[in-house]
XYZ file of C-alpha atoms in Angstrom:
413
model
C -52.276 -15.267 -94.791
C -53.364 -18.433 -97.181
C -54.995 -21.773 -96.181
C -53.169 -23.904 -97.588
C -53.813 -28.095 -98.398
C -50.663 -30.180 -99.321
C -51.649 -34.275 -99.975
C -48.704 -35.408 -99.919
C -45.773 -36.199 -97.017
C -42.714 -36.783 -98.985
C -39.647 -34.074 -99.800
C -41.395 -31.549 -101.731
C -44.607 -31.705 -100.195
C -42.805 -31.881 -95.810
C -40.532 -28.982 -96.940
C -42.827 -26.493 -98.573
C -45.435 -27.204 -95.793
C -42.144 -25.928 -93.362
C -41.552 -22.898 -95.505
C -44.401 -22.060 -95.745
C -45.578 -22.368 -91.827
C -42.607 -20.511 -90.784
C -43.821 -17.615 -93.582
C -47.023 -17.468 -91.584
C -49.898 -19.469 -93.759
C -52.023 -22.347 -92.542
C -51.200 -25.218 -93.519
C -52.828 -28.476 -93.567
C -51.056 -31.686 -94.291
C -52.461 -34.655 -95.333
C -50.449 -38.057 -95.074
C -51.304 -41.426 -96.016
C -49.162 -42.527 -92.952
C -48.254 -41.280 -89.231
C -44.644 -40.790 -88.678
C -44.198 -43.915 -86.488
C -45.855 -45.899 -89.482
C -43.232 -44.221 -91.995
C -39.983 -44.744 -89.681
C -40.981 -48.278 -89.122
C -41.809 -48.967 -92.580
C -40.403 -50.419 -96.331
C -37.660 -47.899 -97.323
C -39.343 -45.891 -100.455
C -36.056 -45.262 -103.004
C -32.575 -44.199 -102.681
C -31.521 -40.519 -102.263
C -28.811 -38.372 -102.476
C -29.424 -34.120 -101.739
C -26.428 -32.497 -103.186
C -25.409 -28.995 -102.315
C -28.141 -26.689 -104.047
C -30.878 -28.687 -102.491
C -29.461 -28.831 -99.210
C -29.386 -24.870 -99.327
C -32.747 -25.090 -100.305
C -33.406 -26.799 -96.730
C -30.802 -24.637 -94.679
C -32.964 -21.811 -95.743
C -35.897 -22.511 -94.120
C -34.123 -24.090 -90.897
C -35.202 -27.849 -91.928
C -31.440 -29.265 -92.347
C -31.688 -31.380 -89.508
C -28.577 -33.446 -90.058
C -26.629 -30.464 -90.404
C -24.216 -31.955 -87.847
C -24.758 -35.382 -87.845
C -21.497 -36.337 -88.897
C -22.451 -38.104 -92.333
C -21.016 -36.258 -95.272
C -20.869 -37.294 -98.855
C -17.316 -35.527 -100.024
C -16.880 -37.251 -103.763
C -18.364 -38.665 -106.413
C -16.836 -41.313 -108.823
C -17.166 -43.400 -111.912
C -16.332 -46.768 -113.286
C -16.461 -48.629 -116.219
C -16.535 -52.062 -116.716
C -14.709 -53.957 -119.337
C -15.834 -57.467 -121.277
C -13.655 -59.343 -118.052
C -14.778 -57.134 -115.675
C -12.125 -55.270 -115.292
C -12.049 -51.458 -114.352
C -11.082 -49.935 -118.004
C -11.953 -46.554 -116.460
C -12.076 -45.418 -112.716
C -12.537 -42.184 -111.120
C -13.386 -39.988 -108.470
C -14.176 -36.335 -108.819
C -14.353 -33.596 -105.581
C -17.615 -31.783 -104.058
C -17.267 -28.594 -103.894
C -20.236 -28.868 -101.397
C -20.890 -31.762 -99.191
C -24.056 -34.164 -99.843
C -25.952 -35.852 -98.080
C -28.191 -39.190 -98.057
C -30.803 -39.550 -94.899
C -33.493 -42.369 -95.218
C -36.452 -41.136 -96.356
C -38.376 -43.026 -93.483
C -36.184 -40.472 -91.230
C -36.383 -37.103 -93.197
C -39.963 -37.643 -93.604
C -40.847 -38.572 -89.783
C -39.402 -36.454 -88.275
C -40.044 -33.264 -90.538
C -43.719 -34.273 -89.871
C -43.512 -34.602 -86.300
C -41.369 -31.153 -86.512
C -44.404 -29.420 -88.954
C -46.875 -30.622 -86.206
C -44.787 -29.775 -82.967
C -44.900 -26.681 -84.478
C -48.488 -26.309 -85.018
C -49.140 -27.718 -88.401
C -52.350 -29.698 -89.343
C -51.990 -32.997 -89.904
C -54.280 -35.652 -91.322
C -53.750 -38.980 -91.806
C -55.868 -39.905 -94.629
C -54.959 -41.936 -98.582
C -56.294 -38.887 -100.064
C -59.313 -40.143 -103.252
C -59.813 -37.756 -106.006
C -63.570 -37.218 -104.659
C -61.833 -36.558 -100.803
C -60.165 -33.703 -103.150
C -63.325 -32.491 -105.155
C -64.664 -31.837 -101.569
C -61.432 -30.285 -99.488
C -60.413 -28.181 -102.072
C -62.946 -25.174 -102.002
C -62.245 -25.179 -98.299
C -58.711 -23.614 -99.112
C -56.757 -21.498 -101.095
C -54.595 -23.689 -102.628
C -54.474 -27.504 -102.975
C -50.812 -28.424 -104.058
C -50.414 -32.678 -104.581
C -47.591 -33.914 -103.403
C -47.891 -37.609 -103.063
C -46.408 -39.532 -106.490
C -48.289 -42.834 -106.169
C -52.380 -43.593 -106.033
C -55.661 -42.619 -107.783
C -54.583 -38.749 -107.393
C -52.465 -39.125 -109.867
C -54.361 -40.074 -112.577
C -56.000 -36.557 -112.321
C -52.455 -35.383 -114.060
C -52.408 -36.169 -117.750
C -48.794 -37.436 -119.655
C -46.832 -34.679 -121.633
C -46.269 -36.322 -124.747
C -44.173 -33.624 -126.147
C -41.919 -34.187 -123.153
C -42.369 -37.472 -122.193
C -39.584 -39.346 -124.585
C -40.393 -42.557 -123.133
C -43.826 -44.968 -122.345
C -42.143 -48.091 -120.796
C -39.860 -48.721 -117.987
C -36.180 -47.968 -118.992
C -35.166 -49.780 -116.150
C -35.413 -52.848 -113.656
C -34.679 -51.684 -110.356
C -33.606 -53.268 -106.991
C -32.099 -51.794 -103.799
C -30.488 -53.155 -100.305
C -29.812 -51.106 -97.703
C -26.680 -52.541 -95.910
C -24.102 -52.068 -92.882
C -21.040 -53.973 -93.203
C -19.582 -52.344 -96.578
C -16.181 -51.325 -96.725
C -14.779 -48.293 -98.259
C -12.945 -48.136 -101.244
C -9.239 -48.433 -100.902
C -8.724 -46.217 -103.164
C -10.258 -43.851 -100.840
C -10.594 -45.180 -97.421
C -10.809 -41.421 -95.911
C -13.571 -40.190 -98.485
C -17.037 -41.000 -98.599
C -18.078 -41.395 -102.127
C -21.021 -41.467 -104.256
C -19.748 -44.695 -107.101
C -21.450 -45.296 -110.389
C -20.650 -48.536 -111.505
C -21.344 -48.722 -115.673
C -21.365 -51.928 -116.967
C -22.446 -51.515 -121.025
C -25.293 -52.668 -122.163
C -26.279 -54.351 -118.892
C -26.914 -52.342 -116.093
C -25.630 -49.816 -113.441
C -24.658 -50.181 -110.079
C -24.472 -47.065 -107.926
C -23.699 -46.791 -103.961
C -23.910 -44.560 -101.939
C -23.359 -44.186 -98.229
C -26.310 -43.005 -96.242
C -27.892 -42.485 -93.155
C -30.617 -45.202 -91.905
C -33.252 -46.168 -88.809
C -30.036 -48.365 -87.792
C -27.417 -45.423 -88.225
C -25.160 -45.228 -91.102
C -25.331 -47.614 -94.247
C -24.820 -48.080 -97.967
C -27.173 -48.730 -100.089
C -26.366 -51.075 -103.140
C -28.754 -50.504 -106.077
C -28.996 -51.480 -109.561
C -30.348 -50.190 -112.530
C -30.881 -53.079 -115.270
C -31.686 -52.615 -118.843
C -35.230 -54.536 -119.375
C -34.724 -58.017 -121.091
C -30.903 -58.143 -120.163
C -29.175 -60.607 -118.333
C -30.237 -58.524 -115.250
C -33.299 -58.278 -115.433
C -33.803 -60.777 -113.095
C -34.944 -59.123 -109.582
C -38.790 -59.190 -109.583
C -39.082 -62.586 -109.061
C -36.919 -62.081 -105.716
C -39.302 -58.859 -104.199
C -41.269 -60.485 -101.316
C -37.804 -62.099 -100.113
C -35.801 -59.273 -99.044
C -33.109 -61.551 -98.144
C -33.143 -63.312 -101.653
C -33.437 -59.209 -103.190
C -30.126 -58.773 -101.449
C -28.584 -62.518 -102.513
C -29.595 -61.156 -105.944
C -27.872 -57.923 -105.883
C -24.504 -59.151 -104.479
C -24.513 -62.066 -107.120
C -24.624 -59.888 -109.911
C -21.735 -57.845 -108.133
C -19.971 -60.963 -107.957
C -20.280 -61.320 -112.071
C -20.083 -58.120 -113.243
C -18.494 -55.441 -110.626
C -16.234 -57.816 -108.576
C -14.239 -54.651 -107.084
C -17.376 -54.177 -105.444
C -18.191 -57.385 -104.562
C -15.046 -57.393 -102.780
C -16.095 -54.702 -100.105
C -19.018 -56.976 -99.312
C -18.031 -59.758 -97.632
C -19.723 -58.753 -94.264
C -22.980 -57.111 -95.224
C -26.335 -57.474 -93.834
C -29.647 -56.216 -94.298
C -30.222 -52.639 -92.155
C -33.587 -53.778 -91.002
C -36.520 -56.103 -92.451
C -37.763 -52.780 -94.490
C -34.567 -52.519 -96.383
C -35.147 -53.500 -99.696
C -37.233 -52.429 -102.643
C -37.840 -53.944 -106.133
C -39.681 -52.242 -109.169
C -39.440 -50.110 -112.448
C -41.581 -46.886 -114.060
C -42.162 -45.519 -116.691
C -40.134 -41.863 -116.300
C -42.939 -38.954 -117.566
C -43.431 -35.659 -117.550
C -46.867 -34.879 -116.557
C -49.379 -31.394 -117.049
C -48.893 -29.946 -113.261
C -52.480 -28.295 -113.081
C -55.612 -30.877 -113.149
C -59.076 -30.082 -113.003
C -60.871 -31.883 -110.451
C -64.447 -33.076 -111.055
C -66.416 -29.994 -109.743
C -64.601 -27.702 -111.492
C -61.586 -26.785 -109.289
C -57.769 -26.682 -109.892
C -55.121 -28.600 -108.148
C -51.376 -28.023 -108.586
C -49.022 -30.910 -109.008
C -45.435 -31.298 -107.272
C -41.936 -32.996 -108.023
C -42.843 -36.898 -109.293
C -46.431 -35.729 -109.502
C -45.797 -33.718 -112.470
C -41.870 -34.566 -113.162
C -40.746 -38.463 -112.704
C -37.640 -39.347 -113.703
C -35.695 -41.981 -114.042
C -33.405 -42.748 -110.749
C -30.240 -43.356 -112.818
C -29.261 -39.703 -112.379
C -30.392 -39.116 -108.537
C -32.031 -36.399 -109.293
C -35.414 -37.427 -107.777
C -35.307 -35.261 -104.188
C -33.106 -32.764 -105.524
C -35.712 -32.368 -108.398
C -38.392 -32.410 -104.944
C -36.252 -29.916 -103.151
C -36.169 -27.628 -106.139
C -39.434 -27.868 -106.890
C -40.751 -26.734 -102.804
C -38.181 -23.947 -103.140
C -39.627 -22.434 -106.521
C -43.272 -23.154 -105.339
C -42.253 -21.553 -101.775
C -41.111 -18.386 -103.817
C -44.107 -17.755 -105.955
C -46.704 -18.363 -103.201
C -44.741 -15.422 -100.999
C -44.541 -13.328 -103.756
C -48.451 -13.751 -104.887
C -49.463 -12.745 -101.391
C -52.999 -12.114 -100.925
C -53.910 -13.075 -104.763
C -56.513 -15.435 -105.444
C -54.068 -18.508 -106.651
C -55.899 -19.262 -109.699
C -55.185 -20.905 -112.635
C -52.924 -18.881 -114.219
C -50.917 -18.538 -110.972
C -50.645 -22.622 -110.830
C -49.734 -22.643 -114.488
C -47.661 -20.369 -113.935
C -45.589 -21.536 -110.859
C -45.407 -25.213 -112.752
C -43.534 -23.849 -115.493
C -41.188 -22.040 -113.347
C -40.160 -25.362 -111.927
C -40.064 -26.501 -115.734
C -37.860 -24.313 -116.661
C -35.313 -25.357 -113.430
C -35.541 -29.036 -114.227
C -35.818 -29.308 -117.685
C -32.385 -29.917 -118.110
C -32.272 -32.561 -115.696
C -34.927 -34.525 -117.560
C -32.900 -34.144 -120.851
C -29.897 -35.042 -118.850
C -31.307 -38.165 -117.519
C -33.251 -39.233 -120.595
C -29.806 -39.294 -122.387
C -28.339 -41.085 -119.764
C -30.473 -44.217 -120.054
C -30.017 -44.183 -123.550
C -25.974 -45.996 -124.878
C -23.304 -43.361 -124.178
C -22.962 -41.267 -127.266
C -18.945 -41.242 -127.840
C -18.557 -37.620 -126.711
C -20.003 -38.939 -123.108
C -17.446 -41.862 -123.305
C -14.598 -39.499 -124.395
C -15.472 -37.023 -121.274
C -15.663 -40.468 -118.698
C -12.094 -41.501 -120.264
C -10.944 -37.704 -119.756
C -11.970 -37.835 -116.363
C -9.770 -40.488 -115.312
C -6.761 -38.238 -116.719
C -7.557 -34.912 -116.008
C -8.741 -33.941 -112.431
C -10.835 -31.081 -113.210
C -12.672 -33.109 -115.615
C -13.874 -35.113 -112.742
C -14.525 -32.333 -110.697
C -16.844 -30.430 -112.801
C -18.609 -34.038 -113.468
C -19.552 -34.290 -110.056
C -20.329 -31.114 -109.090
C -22.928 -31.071 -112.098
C -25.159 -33.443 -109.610
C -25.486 -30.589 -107.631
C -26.082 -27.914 -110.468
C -27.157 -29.483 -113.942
C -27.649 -26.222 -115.619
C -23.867 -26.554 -115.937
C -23.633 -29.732 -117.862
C -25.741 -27.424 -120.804
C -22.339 -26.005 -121.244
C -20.270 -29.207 -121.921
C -21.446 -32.708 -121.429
C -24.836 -32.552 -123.473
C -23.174 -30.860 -126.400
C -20.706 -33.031 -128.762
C -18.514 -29.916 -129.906
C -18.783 -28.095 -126.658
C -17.354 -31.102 -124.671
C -14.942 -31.561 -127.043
C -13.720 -27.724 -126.813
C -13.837 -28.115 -122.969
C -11.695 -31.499 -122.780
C -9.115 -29.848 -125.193
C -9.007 -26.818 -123.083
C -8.236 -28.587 -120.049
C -5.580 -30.893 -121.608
C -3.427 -27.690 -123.245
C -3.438 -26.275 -119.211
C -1.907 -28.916 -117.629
């Protein structure tokens, strides 16, 4: 069996280290942080594992919330008018539950799990020159860790890399106190809140350090009358002010169900925007060697699609597959290349998918949201394409198609 190296201890990098210790290799894990220091720390993004990715985890025994009791059954959409009022509202059915657990819980405890059960850990910021010397020493260096000097070592993919500046101005709250919809006081429900030209608003109910939450989180367009949260992101008090005075303006339905909220916990807020990029996955190092990037490392979208740890969970699955079936190759370059266009070709559509989404609705999109709201399978398939994207190649990113689908729907009612 392999010696394996994975920098990184976030979704992709935790659960291909568990796949791949329970296949047999050694693996080594190295972690900017211990798990105490990640439980008790700043939450790191919002997150929402639909069905496929949560198979991904169920097959290598690391769905550890399995029977927690927090289920995400729906998913729904809204429009906002010029007076704020709902002009289209909807919520379409999972097929397959979701689910949204912390990050600062997943990733403890699947690291205290991967070492319980005799995985390497060490706690180290990995430096590109820590990776120029650790590297020969295994078989395969994967990076997993999206943020640092590392990442530099992974060059921009112009040709699929649409944008160069932040599409975005993002700020989060986790909360307790929110009250369900009325519309669906028995469901829990994934919303997106669209409110043109300004921003979006999704929630989502999760699972915290404090037990079960929402999180509130905006996505404003740069410049707009939104854009106004970096000046608030040492305050996480003043974040959350922020975000519920813009509900108050612009989403007052959801204002509404937030008369009682607090803050989860003194980490529970984050403030910030990126550039989304594609990135080459395999980087020379400066000896010579070949590294092999994962998830954000190499693919970083946008958040406006949640997409982010299903991307993650995709990406350890189709990188778990093609290290079992290499067995005792050398993993050289044309095995890394290789493996990182594999995951390409999986996600691609959910980069194309989320680059359209940050750019205005085209009016097929609008005509599909409007359809929604009449037509219950409409809303259905919607949501379920959160879960598998590949669909939405088959309606929603094609003008003619969609329109084909909508009419085909309407003459079976």
């Amino acid at each position: 069996m392999s010696r394996i190296l994975i920098v990184g201890a976030g979704q992709s990098g935790l659960q291909l280290a568990l796949g791949l210790q329970r296949a047999g290799h050694e693996v080594t894990v190295m972690s900017a942080r211990t798990s105490e220091e990640i439980r008790g720390g700043r939450v790191m993004s919002t997150q929402c594992m639909f069905g496929q990715a949560l198979d991904t985890e169920r097959r290598i025994g690391a769905d550890l919330w399995a029977e927690s009791g927090h289920r995400i059954d729906g998913l729904g959409v809204s429009v906002a008018g010029p007076e704020s009022q709902r002009v289209i509202d909807w919520l379409g059915r999972l097929d397959q539950y979701a689910q949204s657990i912390d990050q600062r819980v997943k990733m403890a405890a699947w690291l205290e799990l991967f070492e319980a059960e005799g995985g390497a850990v060490v706690i180290n910021a990995a430096t590109v020159s820590d990776l120029d010397q650790l590297a020969p020493l295994y078989d395969l260096t994967l990076v997993a860790a999206g943020k640092g000097e590392i990442t530099a070592l992974f060059d921009r993919d112009p040709a699929r890399s649409p944008y160069d500046t932040p599409q975005r101005a993002l700020a989060l709250a986790y909360v307790h106190g929110m009250t369900r919809r009325p519309e669906h006081p028995d469901t829990d429900a994934v919303r997106f809140n669209i409110v043109p030209g300004v921003a979006e608003l999704i929630n989502i109910p999760s699972y915290t350090v404090s037990g079960n939450c929402d999180i509130l989180f905006w996505e404003a367009i740069p410049g707009g009358p939104l854009d106004v949260f970096d000046q608030y992101a040492g305050d996480p008090k003043a974040v959350l002010g922020a975000i519920l005075d813009a509900l108050r303006t612009y989403l007052p339905w959801e204002y509404e169900r937030c008369a009682n909220v607090e803050l989860t916990d003194a980490g529970a807020t984050l403030v910030g925007r990126y550039a989304p990029q594609v990135r080459h996955a395999v980087a020379e190092l400066p000896s010579g060697g070949h590294v092999l990037g994962m998830a954000d490392v190499t693919v970083a979208n946008d958040p406006i699609t949640g997409q982010g740890s299903n991307n993650a969970a995709r990406c350890a699955d189709t990188y778990l597959q093609a290290i079992l079936e290499h067995g005792d190759r050398p993993f050289d370059r044309e095995f890394m290349q290789n493996t990182a266009d594999a995951y390409w070709n999986r996600v691609a559509v959910c980069t194309a998918w989320t680059n359209a989404m940050l750019a205005p609705p085209p009016p097929h999109v609008l005509e599909i949201l409007g359809a929604a709201g009449q037509f219950q399978p409409i809303a259905d398939r919607f949501a379920n394409g959160f879960s598998n994207p590949e669909d939405y190649t088959t309606w929603l990113l094609d003008p003619q198609l969609a329109a084909d689908y909508i009419a085909q729907v309407a003459a079976q009612r």
